[in-house]
Coordinates of C-alpha atoms in Angstrom, one line a residue:
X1 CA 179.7 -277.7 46.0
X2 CA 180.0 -281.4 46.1
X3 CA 178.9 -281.3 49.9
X4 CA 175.9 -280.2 49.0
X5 CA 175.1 -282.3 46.2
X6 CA 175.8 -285.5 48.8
X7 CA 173.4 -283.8 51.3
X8 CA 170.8 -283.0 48.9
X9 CA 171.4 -286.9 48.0
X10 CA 171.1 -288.2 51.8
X11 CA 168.2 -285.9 52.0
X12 CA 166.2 -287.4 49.2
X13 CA 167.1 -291.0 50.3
X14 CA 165.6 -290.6 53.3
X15 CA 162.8 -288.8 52.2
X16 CA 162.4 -291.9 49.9
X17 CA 162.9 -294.5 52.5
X18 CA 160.4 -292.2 55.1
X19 CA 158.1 -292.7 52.1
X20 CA 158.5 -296.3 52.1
X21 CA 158.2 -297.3 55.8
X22 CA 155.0 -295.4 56.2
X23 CA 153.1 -296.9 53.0
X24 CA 154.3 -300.1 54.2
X25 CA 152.8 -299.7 57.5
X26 CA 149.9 -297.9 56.2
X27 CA 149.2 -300.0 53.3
X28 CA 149.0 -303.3 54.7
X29 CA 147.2 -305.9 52.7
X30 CA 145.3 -308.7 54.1
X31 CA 146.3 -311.7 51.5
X32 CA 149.8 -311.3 52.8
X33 CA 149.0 -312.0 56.7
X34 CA 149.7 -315.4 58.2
X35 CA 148.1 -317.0 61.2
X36 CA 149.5 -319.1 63.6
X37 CA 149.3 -323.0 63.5
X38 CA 149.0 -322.6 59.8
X39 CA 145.4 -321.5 60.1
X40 CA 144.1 -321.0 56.6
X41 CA 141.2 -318.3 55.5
X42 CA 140.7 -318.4 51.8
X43 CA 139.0 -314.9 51.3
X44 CA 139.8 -312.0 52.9
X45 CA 138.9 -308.3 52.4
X46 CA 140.9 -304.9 53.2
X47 CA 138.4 -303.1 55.2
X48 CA 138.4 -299.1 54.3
X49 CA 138.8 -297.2 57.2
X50 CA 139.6 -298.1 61.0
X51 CA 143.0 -300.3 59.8
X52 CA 140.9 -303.4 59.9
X53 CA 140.7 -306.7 58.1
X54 CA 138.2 -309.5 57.7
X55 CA 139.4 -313.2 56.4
X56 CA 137.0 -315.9 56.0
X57 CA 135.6 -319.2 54.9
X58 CA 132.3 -319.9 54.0
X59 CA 130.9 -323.5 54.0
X60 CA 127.7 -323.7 51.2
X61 CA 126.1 -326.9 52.1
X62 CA 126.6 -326.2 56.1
X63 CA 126.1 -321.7 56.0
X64 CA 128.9 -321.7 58.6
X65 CA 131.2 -318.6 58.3
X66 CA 134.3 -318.9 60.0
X67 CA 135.8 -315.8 60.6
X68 CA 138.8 -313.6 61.7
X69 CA 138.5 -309.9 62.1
X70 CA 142.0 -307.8 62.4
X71 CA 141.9 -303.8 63.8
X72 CA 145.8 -302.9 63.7
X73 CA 147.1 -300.1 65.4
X74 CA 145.3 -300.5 68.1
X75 CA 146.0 -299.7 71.4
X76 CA 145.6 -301.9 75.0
X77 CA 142.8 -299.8 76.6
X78 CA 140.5 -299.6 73.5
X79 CA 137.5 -302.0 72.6
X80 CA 137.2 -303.7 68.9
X81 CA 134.0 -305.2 67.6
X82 CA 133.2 -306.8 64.1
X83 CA 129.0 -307.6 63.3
X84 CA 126.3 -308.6 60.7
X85 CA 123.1 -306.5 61.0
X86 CA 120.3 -309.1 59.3
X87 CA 118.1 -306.2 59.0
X88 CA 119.7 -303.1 57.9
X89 CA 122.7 -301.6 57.2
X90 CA 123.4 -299.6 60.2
X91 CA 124.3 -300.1 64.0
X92 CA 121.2 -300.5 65.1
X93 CA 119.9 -304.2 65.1
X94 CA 123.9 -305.6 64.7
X95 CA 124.5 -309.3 66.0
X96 CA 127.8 -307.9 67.1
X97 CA 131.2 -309.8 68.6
X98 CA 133.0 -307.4 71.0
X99 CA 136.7 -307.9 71.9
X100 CA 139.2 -305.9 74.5
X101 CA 142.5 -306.5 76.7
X102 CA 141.0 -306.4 80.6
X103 CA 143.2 -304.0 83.4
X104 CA 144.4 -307.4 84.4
X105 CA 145.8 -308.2 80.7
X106 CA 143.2 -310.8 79.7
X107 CA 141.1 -311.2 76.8
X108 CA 137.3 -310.4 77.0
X109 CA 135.7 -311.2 73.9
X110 CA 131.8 -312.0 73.9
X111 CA 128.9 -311.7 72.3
X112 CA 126.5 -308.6 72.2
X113 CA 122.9 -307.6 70.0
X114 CA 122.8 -304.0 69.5
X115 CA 119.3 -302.7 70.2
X116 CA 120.2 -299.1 70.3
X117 CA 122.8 -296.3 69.4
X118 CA 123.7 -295.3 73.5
X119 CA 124.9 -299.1 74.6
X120 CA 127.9 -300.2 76.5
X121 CA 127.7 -303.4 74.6
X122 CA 126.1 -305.4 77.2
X123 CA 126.7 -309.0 76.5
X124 CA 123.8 -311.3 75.2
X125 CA 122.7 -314.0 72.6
X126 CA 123.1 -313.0 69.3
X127 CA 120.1 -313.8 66.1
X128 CA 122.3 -316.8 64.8
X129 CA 124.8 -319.0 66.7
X130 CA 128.4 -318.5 67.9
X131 CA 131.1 -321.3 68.2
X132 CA 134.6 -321.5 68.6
X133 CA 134.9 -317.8 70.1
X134 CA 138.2 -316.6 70.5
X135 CA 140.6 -312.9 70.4
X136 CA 144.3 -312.5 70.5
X137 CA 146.0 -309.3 71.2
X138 CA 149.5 -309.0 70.3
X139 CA 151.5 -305.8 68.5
X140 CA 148.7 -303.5 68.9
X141 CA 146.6 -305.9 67.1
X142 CA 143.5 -307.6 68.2
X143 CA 141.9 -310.6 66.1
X144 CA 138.8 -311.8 67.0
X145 CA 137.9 -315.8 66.1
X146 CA 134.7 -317.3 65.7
X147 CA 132.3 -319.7 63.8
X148 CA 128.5 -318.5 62.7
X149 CA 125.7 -320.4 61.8
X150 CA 124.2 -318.5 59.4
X151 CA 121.2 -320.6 57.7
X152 CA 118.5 -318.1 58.1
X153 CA 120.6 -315.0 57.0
X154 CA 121.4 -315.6 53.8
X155 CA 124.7 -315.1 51.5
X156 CA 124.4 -311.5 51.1
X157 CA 125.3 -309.5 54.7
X158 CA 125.0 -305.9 56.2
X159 CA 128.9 -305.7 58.2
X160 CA 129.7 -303.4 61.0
X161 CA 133.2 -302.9 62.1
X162 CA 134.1 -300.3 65.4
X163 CA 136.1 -299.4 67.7
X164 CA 136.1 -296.9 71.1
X165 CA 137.7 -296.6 74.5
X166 CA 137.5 -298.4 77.9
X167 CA 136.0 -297.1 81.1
X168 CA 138.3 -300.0 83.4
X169 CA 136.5 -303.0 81.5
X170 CA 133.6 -301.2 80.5
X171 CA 133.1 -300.3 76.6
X172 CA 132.5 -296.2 76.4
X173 CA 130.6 -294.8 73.2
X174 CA 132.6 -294.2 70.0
X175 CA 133.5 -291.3 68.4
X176 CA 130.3 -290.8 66.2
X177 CA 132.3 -288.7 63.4
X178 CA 134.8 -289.7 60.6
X179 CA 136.0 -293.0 59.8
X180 CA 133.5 -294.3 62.7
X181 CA 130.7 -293.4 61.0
X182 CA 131.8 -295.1 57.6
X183 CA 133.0 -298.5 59.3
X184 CA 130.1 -301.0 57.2
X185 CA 129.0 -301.8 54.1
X186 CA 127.8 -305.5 52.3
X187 CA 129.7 -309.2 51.4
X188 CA 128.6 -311.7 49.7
X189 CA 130.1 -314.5 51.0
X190 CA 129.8 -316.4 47.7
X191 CA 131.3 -314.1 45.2
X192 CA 133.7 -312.5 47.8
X193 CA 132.6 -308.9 46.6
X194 CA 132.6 -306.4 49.5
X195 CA 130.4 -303.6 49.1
X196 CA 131.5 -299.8 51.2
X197 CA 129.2 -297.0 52.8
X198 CA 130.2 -293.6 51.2
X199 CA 130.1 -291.8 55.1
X200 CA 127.3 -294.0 56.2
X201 CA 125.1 -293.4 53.2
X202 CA 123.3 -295.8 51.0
X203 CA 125.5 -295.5 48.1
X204 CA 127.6 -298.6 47.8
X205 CA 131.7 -298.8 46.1
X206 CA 132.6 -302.0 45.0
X207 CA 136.4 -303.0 46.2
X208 CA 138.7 -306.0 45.2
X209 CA 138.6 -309.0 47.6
X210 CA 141.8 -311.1 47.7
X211 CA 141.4 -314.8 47.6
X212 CA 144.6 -317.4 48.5
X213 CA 144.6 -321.1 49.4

């Protein structure tokens, strides 16, 4: 009798401790990452689906948004792209920056103007401008860097996150159901408030955005 209770007890512990490692893994939150070389984004929001993360500063007088977008989980021959779309809320017309590991390990990241829903993500200038242009990939993570000038776009933005498969080093369609096809919504870069797409319709969720100095 008492060997069962102290199975039924190691059972349950590791049920628990099962539980544990997979909401921890699951559940990240983006207020608790760290950059390298102390690099310091005071907003950041936990994006809904596709395990990805945006952290940013906006400058008021100057409309430069520095950004870092984060898709976890992801693996070395898959491509990762974070946009703004100035004039709707869909694919279609995104000013998008595109980032994947190359078949000879390096980073690609670039910058690439949606114009329509069958695109390999040809590379091009974008509607505003694009410094400081970086991507990292390390622990099945990829972070893409960059600074936008956004004077003629406003504080309120149309966001487009994604992510699909490689062809070598060329960017293949992705999947066009599920959590691929609920990956944008709004931010306003002044309040922090990020707004969601209910499975790519019009109907908007507002979510908490963390803020830390």
């Amino acid at each position: 009798m008492g060997g069962r209770r102290l199975t039924l007890k190691l059972t349950v512990s590791l049920s628990l401790i099962t539980c544990f490692l997979l909401s921890s893994s699951y559940g990240q939150n983006c207020a608790k990452h760290s950059f390298p070389n102390n690099r310091v984004f005071k907003t950041c929001s936990d994006l809904p689906v596709l395990n990805s993360f945006l952290h940013f500063n906006y400058d008021t007088s100057s409309s430069e948004l520095e950004i870092a977008y984060r898709h976890s989980g992801i693996g070395s021959s898959r491509w990762v792209a974070w946009a703004i779309n100035p004039t709707s809320t869909g694919m279609v017309g995104s000013q998008a920056l595109v980032a994947y590991q190359q078949t000879n390990g390096t980073m690609r990241v670039y910058t690439s103007p949606i114009t329509q829903y069958q695109t390999q993500l040809q590379e091009g200038e974008l509607s505003f401008n694009v410094s400081d242009l970086s991507a990292s990939y390390e622990n099945d993570e990829i972070i893409i860097f960059a600074t936008l000038g956004l004077s003629n776009n406003g504080t309120m933005l149309n966001q487009v996150w994604q992510e699909g498969g490689l062809n070598g080093n060329i960017p293949q369609m992705h999947v066009t159901s599920g959590a691929n096809v609920q990956s944008m919504g709004t931010l306003n870069l002044v309040s922090g408030e990020a707004g969601t797409s209910n499975g790519g319709g019009s109907k908007l969720k507002k979510r908490n955005v963390s803020e830390w100095l």
